[in-house]
Coordinates of C-alpha atoms in Angstrom, one line a residue:
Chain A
X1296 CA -14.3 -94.0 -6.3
X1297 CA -12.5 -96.4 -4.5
X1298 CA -15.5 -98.6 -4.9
X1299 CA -15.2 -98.7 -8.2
X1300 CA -11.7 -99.4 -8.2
X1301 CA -12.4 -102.5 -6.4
X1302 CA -14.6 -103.5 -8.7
X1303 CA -12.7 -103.0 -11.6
X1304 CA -10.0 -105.4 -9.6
X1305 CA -12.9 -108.0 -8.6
X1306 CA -13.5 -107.9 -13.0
X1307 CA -9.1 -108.3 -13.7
X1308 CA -9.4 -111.2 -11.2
X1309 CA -12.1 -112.8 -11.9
X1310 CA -11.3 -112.5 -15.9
X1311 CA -8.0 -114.1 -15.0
X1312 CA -9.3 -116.7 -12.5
X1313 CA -12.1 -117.7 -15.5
X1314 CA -9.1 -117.9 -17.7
X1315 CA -7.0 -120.4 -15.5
X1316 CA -10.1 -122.6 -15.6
X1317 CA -11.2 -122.1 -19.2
X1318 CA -12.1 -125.7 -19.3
X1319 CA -15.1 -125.4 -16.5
X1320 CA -15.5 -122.3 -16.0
X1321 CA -19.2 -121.7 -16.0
X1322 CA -19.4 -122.0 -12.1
X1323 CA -17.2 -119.4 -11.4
X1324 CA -19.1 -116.9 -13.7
X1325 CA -22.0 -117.6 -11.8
X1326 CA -20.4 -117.0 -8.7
X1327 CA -18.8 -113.8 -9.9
X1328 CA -22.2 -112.9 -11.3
X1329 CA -23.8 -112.4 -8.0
X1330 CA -20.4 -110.6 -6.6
X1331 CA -21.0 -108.4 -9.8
X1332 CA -24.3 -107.4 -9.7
X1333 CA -24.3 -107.0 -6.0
X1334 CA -21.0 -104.5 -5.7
X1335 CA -22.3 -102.5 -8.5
X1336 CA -25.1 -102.4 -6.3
X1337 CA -23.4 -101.2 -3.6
X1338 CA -21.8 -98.6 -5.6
X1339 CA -24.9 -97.3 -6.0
X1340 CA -25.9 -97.5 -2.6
X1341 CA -22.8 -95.3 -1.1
X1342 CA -23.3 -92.8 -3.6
X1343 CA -27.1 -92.0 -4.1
X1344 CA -27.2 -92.5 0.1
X1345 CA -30.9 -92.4 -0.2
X1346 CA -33.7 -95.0 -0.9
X1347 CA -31.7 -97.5 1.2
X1348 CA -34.5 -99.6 2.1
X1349 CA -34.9 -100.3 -1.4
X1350 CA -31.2 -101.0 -2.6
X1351 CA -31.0 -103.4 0.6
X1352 CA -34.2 -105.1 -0.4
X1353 CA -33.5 -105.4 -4.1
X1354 CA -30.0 -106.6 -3.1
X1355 CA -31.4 -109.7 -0.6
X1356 CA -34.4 -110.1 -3.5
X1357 CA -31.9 -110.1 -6.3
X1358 CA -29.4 -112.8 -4.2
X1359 CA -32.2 -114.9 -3.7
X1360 CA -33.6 -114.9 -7.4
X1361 CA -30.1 -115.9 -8.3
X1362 CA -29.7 -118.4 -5.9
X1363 CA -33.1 -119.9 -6.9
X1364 CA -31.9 -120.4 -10.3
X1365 CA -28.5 -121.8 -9.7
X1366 CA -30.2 -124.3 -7.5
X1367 CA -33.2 -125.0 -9.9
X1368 CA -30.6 -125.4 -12.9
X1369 CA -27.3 -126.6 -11.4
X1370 CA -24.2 -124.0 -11.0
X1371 CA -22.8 -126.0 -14.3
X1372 CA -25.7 -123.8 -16.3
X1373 CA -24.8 -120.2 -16.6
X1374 CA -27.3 -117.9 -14.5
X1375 CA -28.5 -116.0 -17.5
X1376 CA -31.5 -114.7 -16.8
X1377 CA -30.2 -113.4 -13.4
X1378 CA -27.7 -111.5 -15.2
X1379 CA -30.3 -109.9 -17.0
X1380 CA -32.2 -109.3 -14.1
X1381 CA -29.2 -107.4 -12.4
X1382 CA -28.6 -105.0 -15.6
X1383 CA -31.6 -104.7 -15.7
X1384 CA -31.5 -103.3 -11.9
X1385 CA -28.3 -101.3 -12.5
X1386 CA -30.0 -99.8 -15.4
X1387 CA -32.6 -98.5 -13.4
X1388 CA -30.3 -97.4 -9.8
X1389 CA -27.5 -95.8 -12.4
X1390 CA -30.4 -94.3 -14.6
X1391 CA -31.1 -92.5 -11.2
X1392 CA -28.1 -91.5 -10.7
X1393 CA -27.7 -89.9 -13.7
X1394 CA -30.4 -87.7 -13.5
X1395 CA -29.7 -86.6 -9.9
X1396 CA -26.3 -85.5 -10.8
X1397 CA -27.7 -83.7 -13.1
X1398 CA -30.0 -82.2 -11.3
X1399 CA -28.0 -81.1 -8.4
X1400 CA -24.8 -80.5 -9.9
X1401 CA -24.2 -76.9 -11.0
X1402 CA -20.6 -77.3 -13.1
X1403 CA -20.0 -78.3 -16.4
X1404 CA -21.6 -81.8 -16.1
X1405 CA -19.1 -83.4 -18.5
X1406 CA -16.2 -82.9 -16.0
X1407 CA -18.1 -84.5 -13.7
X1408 CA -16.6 -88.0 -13.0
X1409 CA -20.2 -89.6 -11.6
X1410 CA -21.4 -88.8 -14.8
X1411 CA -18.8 -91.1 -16.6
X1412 CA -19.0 -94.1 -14.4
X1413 CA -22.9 -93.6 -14.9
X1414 CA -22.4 -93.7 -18.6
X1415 CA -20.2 -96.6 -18.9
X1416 CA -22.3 -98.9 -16.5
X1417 CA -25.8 -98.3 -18.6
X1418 CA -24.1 -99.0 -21.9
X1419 CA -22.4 -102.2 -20.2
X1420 CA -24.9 -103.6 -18.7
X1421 CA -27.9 -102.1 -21.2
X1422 CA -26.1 -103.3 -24.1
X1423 CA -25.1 -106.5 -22.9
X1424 CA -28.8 -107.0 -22.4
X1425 CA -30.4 -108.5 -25.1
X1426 CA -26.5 -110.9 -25.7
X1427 CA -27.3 -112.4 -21.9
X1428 CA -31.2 -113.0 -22.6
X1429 CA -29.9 -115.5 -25.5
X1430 CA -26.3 -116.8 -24.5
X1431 CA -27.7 -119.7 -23.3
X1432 CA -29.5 -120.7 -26.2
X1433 CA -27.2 -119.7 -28.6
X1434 CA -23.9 -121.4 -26.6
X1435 CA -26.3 -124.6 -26.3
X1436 CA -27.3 -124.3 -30.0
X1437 CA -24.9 -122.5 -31.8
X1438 CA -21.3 -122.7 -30.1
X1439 CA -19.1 -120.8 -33.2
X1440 CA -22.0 -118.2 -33.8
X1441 CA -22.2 -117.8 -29.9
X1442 CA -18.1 -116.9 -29.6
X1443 CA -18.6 -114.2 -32.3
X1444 CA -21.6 -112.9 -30.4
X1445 CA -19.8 -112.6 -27.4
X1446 CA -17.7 -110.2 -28.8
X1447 CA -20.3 -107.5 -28.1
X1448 CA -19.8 -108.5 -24.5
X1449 CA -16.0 -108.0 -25.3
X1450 CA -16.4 -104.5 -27.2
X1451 CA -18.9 -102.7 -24.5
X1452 CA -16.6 -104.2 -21.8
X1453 CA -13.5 -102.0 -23.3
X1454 CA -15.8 -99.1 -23.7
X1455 CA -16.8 -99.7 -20.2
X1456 CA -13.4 -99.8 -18.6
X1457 CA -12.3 -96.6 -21.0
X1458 CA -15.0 -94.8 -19.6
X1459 CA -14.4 -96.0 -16.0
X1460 CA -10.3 -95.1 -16.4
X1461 CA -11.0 -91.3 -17.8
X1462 CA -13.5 -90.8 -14.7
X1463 CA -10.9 -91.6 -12.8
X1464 CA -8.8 -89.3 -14.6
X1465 CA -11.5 -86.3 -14.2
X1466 CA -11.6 -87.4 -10.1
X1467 CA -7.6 -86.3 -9.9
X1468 CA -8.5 -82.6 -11.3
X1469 CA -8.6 -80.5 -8.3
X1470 CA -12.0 -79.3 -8.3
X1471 CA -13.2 -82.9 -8.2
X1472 CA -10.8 -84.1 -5.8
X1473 CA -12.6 -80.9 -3.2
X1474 CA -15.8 -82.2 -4.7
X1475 CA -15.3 -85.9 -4.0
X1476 CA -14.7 -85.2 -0.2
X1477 CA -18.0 -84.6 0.2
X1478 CA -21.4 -86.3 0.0
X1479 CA -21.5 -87.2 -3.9
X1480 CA -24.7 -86.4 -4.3
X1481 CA -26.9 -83.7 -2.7
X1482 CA -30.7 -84.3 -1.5
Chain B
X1491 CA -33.9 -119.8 -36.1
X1492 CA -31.5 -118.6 -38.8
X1493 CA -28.4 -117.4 -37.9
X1494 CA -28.5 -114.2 -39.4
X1495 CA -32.1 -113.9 -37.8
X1496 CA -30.4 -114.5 -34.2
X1497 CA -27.8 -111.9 -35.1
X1498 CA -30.4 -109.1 -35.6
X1499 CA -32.2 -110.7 -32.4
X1500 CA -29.3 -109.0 -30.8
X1501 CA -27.5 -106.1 -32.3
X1502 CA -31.2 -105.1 -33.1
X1503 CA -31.9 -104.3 -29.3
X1504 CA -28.2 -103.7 -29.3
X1505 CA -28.3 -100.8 -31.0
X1506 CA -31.8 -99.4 -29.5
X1507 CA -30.7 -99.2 -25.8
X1508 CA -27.5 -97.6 -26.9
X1509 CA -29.0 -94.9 -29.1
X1510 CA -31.5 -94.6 -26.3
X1511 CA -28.7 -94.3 -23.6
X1512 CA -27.3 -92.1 -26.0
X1513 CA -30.3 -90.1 -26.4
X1514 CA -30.6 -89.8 -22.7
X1515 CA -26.7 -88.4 -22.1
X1516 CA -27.1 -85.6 -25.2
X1517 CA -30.1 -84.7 -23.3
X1518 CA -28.2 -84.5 -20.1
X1519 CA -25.6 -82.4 -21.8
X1520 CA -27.6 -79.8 -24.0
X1521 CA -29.6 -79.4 -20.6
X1522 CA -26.9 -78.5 -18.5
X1523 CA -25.5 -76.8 -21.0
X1524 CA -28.3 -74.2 -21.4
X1525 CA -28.5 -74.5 -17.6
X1526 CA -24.6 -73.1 -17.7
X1527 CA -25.6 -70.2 -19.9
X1528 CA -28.5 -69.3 -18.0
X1529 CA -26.5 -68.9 -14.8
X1530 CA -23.9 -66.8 -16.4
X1531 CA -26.3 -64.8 -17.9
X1532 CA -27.9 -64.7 -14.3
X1533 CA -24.8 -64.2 -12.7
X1534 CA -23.8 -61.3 -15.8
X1535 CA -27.1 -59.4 -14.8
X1536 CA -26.6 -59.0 -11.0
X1537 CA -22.8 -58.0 -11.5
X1538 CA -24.4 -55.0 -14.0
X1539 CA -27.1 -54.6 -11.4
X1540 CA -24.4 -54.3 -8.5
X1541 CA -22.4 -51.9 -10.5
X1542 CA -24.7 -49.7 -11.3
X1543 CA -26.0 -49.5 -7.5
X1544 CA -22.4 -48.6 -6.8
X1545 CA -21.8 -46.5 -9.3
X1546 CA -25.6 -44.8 -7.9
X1547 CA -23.8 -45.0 -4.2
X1548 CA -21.1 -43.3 -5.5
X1549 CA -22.5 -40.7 -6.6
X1550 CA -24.8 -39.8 -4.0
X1551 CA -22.0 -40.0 -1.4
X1552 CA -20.1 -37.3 -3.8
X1553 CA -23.0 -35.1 -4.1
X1554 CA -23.4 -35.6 -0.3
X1555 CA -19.4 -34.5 -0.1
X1556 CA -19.4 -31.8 -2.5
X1557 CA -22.2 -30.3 -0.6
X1558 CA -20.4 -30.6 3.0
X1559 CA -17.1 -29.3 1.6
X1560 CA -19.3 -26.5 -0.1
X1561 CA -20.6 -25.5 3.2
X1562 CA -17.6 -26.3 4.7
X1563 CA -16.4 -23.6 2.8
X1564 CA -19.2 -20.7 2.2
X1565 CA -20.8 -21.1 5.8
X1566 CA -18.5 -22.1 8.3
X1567 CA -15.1 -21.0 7.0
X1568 CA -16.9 -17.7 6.3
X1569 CA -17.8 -17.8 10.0
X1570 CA -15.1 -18.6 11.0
X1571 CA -13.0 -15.7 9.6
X1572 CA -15.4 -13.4 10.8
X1573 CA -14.7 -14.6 14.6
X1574 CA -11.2 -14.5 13.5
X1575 CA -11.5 -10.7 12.2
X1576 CA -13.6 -10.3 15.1
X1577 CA -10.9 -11.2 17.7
X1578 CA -8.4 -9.4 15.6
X1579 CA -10.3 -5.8 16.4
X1580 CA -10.8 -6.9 19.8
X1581 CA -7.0 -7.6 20.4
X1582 CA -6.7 -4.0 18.7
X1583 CA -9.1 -2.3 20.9
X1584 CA -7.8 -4.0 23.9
X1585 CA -3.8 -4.4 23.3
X1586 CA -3.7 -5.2 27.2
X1587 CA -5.8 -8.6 26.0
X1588 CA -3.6 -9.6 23.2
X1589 CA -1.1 -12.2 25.1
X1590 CA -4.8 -13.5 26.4
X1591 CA -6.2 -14.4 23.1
X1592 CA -3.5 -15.1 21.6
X1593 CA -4.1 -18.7 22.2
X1594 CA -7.8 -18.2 21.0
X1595 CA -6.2 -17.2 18.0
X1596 CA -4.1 -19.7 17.1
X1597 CA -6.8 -22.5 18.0
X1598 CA -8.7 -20.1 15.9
X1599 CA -6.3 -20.2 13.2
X1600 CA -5.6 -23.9 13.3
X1601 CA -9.5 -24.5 13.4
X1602 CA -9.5 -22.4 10.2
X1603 CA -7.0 -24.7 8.7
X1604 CA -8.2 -27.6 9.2
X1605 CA -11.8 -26.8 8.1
X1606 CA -10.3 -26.0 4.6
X1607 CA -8.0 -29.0 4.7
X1608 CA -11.2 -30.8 5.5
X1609 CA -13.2 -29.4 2.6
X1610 CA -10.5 -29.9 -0.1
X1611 CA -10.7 -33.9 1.0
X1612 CA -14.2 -33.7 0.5
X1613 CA -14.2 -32.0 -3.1
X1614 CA -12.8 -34.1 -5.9
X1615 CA -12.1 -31.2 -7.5
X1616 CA -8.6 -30.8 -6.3
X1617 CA -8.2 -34.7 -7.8
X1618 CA -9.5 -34.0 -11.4
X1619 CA -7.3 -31.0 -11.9
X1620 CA -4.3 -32.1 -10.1
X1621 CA -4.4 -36.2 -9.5
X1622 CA -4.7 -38.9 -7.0
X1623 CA -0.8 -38.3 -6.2
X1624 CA -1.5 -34.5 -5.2
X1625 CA -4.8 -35.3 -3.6
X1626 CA -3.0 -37.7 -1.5
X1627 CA -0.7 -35.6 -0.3
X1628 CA -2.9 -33.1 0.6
X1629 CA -4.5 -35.8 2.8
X1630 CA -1.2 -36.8 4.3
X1631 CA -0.2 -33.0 4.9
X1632 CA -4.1 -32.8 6.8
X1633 CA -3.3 -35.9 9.0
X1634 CA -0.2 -34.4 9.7
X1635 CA -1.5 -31.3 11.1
X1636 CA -3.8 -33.2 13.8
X1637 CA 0.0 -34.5 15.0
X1638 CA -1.7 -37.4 16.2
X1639 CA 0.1 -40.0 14.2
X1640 CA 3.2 -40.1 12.6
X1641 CA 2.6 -40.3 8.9
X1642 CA 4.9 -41.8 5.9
X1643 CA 4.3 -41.3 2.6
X1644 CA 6.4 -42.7 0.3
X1645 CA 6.0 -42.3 -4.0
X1646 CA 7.8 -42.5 -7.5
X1647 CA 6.7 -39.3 -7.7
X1648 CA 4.6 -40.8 -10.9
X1649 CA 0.7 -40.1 -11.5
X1650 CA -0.7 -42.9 -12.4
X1651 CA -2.3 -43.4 -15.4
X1652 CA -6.3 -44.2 -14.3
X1653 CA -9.7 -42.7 -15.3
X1654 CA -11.5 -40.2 -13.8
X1655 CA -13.7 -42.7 -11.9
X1656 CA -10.9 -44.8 -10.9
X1657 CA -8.7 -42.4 -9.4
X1658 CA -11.4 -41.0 -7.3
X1659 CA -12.3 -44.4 -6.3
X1660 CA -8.7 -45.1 -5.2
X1661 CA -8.9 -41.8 -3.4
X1662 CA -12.0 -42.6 -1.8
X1663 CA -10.7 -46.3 -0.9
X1664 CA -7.5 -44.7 0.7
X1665 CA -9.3 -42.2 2.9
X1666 CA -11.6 -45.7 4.0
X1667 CA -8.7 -47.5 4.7
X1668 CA -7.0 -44.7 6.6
X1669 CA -10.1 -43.5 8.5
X1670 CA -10.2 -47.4 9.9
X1671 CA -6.8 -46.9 10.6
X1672 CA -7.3 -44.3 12.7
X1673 CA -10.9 -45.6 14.4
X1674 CA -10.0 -49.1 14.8
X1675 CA -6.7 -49.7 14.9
X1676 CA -5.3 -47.8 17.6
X1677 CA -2.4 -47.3 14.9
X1678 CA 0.6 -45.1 16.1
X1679 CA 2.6 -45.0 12.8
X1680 CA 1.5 -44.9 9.1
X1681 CA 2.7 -45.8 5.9
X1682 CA 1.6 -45.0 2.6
X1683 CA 3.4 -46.3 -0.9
X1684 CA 2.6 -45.3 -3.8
X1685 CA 3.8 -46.1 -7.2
X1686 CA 2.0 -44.9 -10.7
X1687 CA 5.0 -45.4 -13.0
X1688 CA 5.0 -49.0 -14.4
X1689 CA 1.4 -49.6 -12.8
X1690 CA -0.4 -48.3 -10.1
X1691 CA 0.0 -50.0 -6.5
X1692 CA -1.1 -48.1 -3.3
X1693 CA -0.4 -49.8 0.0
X1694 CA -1.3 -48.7 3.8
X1695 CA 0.4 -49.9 6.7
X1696 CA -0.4 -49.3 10.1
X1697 CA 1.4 -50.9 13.3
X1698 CA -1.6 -51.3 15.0
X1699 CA -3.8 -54.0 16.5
X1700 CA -4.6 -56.0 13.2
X1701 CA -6.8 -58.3 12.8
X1702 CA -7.9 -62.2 12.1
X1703 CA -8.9 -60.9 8.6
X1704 CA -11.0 -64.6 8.2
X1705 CA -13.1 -64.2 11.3
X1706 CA -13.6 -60.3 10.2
X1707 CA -14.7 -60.9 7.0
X1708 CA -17.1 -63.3 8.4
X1709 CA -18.5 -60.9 10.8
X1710 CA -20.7 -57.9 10.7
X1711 CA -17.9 -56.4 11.3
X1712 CA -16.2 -57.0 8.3
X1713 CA -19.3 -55.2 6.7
X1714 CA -16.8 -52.0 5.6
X1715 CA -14.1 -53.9 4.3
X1716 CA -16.1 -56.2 2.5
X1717 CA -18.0 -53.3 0.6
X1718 CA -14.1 -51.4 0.0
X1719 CA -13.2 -54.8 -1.6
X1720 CA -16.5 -54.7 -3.6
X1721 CA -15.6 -51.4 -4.8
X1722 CA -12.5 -51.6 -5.5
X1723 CA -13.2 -55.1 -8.1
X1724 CA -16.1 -52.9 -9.7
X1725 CA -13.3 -49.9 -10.5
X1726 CA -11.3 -52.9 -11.7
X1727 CA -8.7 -52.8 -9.0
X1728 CA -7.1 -56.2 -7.5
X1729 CA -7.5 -55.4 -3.4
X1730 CA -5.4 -57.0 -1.1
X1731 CA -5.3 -57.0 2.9
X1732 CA -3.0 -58.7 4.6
X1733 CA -3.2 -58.6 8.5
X1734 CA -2.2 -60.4 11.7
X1735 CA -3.8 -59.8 15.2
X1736 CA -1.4 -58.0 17.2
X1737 CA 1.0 -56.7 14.0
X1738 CA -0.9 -54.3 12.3
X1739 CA -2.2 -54.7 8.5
X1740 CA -1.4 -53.8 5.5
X1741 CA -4.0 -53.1 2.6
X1742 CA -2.8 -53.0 -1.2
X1743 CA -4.6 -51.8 -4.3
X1744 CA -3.2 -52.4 -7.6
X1745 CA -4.1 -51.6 -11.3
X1746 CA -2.3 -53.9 -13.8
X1747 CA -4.0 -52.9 -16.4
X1748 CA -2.2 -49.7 -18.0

């Protein structure tokens, strides 16, 4: 949980740090796009505690992906198609998630607080999807239209960080906090 | 590429991965869901199956004491007074004897005493026509007469209002709890409370060795306590035992529910 947290603080500052450079800001999405991808990651990582070959070598192929594009297009050009690669890798790792907690989690699932972090990281990043395959195109193309797209980015981001706040609101119940201290999920 | 034609391009997609996420999560719910019923359902079927192999226990172990305290009664006690009856004509055919066997006798007589104290405790008779607060103090009276321990018993003079099952599983429970006492405990002093007028609460307290009720319950040990505590939920009592090493223990058993 505390994971989390720092991510939801890495999103306040970066969101505030893009906003101080509105002008040229494309750079520092790109950076924050790696930091993104690669704490959700490691979200991931500390709760499943399994397959850790495979996070580690998704993480370091991932990293290098990105890096290949921001070199190959300049870190002026925002690194779409890596962010689609990394929901598209979140997707997958939280997808997982899910369904272990389902399966090895014996209370009343909704109360669960996994389950809501789960939720609102697939309907971020899934939803977002198909936006970040044509942001480019449509910023390059169509500017106006592409401000009033992003607003889908806007809308799943609320839902995200709703969902994100009432997990952490199900982790304070006393049951969870027990449940919490140990290993999240069971193998 | 129309505008409106890049606009589907991506609430289109949009809107499939979220009704498929959604999809997924109702899934996930309705599953664990029925998974939820199905262990309480689970769960509902072994506490039936439990209670009826209790109740089954029960009853055997009352048959088994109804046919002790018959025997107890026909058989030996018959005997008994025969020997006594016997001695009687011997201490009349032989008065020169009598200061002799006059401490036969009273053994005798005590012997006799107890063997009938011993078979009303073991007949639940006693307890359906008089009550748990009679048949305790018949108990009480019995213990007193071994004038081993020094017995309290303490009451609001109040039957309490429980079934037929529950007050001979109280009784049952009490003669348990006092029976460790006495085995285990190395317990000098005894003290029983009872009160049946608002709602029924019996407690036991003995000063003698106690125990670390944690470590107890967690050993083989702790096999008869954990079967009293067993019983007493399926009669619907809340059970309570509170004990230190070195300070004795107390064990409480309520019924809120008059």
């Amino acid at each position: 949980m505390r994971l989390v947290l720092l991510n939801m603080f890495l999103s306040c500052c970066a969101e505030t740090i893009g906003y101080v450079f509105r002008n040229n800001n494309t750079w520092f999405y790109n950076i924050y796009i790696i930091i993104n991808i690669l704490s959700w990651i490691g979200v991931f990582y500390v709760l499943e505690q399994r397959h850790a070959k495979v996070v580690i070598a998704t993480a370091i192929v991932y990293a290098m992906l990105w890096a290949g594009y921001v070199i190959k297009d300049g870190i002026n050009v925002l690194a779409n198609l890596p962010m689609v690669y990394g929901s598209a890798i979140i997707l997958v790792f939280y997808f997982m998630l899910l369904l272990s907690i389902f399966r090895w989690y014996n209370g009343n699932i909704k109360q669960h607080p996994l389950l809501w972090i789960c939720i609102a990281t697939l309907l971020y990043y899934g939803c977002s999807m198909p936006m970040f395959i044509l942001l480019n195109y449509v910023i390059r193309e169509r500017f106006e239209l592409g401000i009033h797209i992003y607003k889908i980015n806007l809308f799943f981001s609320i839902i995200h960080s709703f969902l994100l706040a009432y997990s952490f609101y199900l982790a304070r119940k006393p049951h969870n906090i027990q449940f919490l201290k140990q290993p999240y999920v069971r193998h | 590429m129309s505008d409106i034609d890049l606009i589907l391009a991506i609430i289109i997609p949009t809107l499939i991965i979220l009704l498929l996420i959604a999809g997924v999560v109702i899934v996930i719910f309705i599953a664990n869901r029925q998974r939820i019923q199905q262990e309480v359902k689970m769960a509902q079927i072994e506490v039936g199956y439990e209670k009826e192999l209790r109740a089954v226990e029960s009853e055997v172990q009352e048959q088994v004491m109804q046919n002790i305290s018959r025997e107890l009664h026909d058989n030996i006690g018959q005997l008994l007074t025969f020997i006594h009856l016997q001695l009687e004509r011997h201490k009349m055919d032989a008065p020169q004897q009598a200061a002799e066997l006059k401490s036969i006798d009273d053994t005798l007589s005590t012997t006799i005493q107890q063997v009938k104290l011993l078979g009303r405790s073991l007949n639940n008779d006693m307890l359906e026509h008089h009550g748990l607060l009679k048949g305790i103090e018949q108990e009480v009276e019995r213990l007193k007469q071994l004038k081993q321990y020094a017995i309290v018993f303490e009451h609001d003079e109040t039957e309490p209002a429980l079934n037929k099952d529950q007050r001979l599983m109280a009784f049952r429970i009490f003669q348990e709890i006092i029976n460790n006492a006495l085995k285990h405990s190395r317990a000098k002093e005894i003290k029983i409370d009872m009160r049946g007028n608002a709602a029924f609460r019996l407690s036991v307290t003995d000063n003698g060795k106690g125990f670390n009720l944690e470590k107890m319950m967690g050993s083989a040990g702790g096999m008869g306590l954990r079967n009293i505590i067993k019983r007493a939920n399926l009669a619907g009592f809340q059970s309570n035992i509170d004990a230190v090493e070195g300070k004795g223990c107390t064990f409480t058993l309520e019924h809120k529910g008059i």
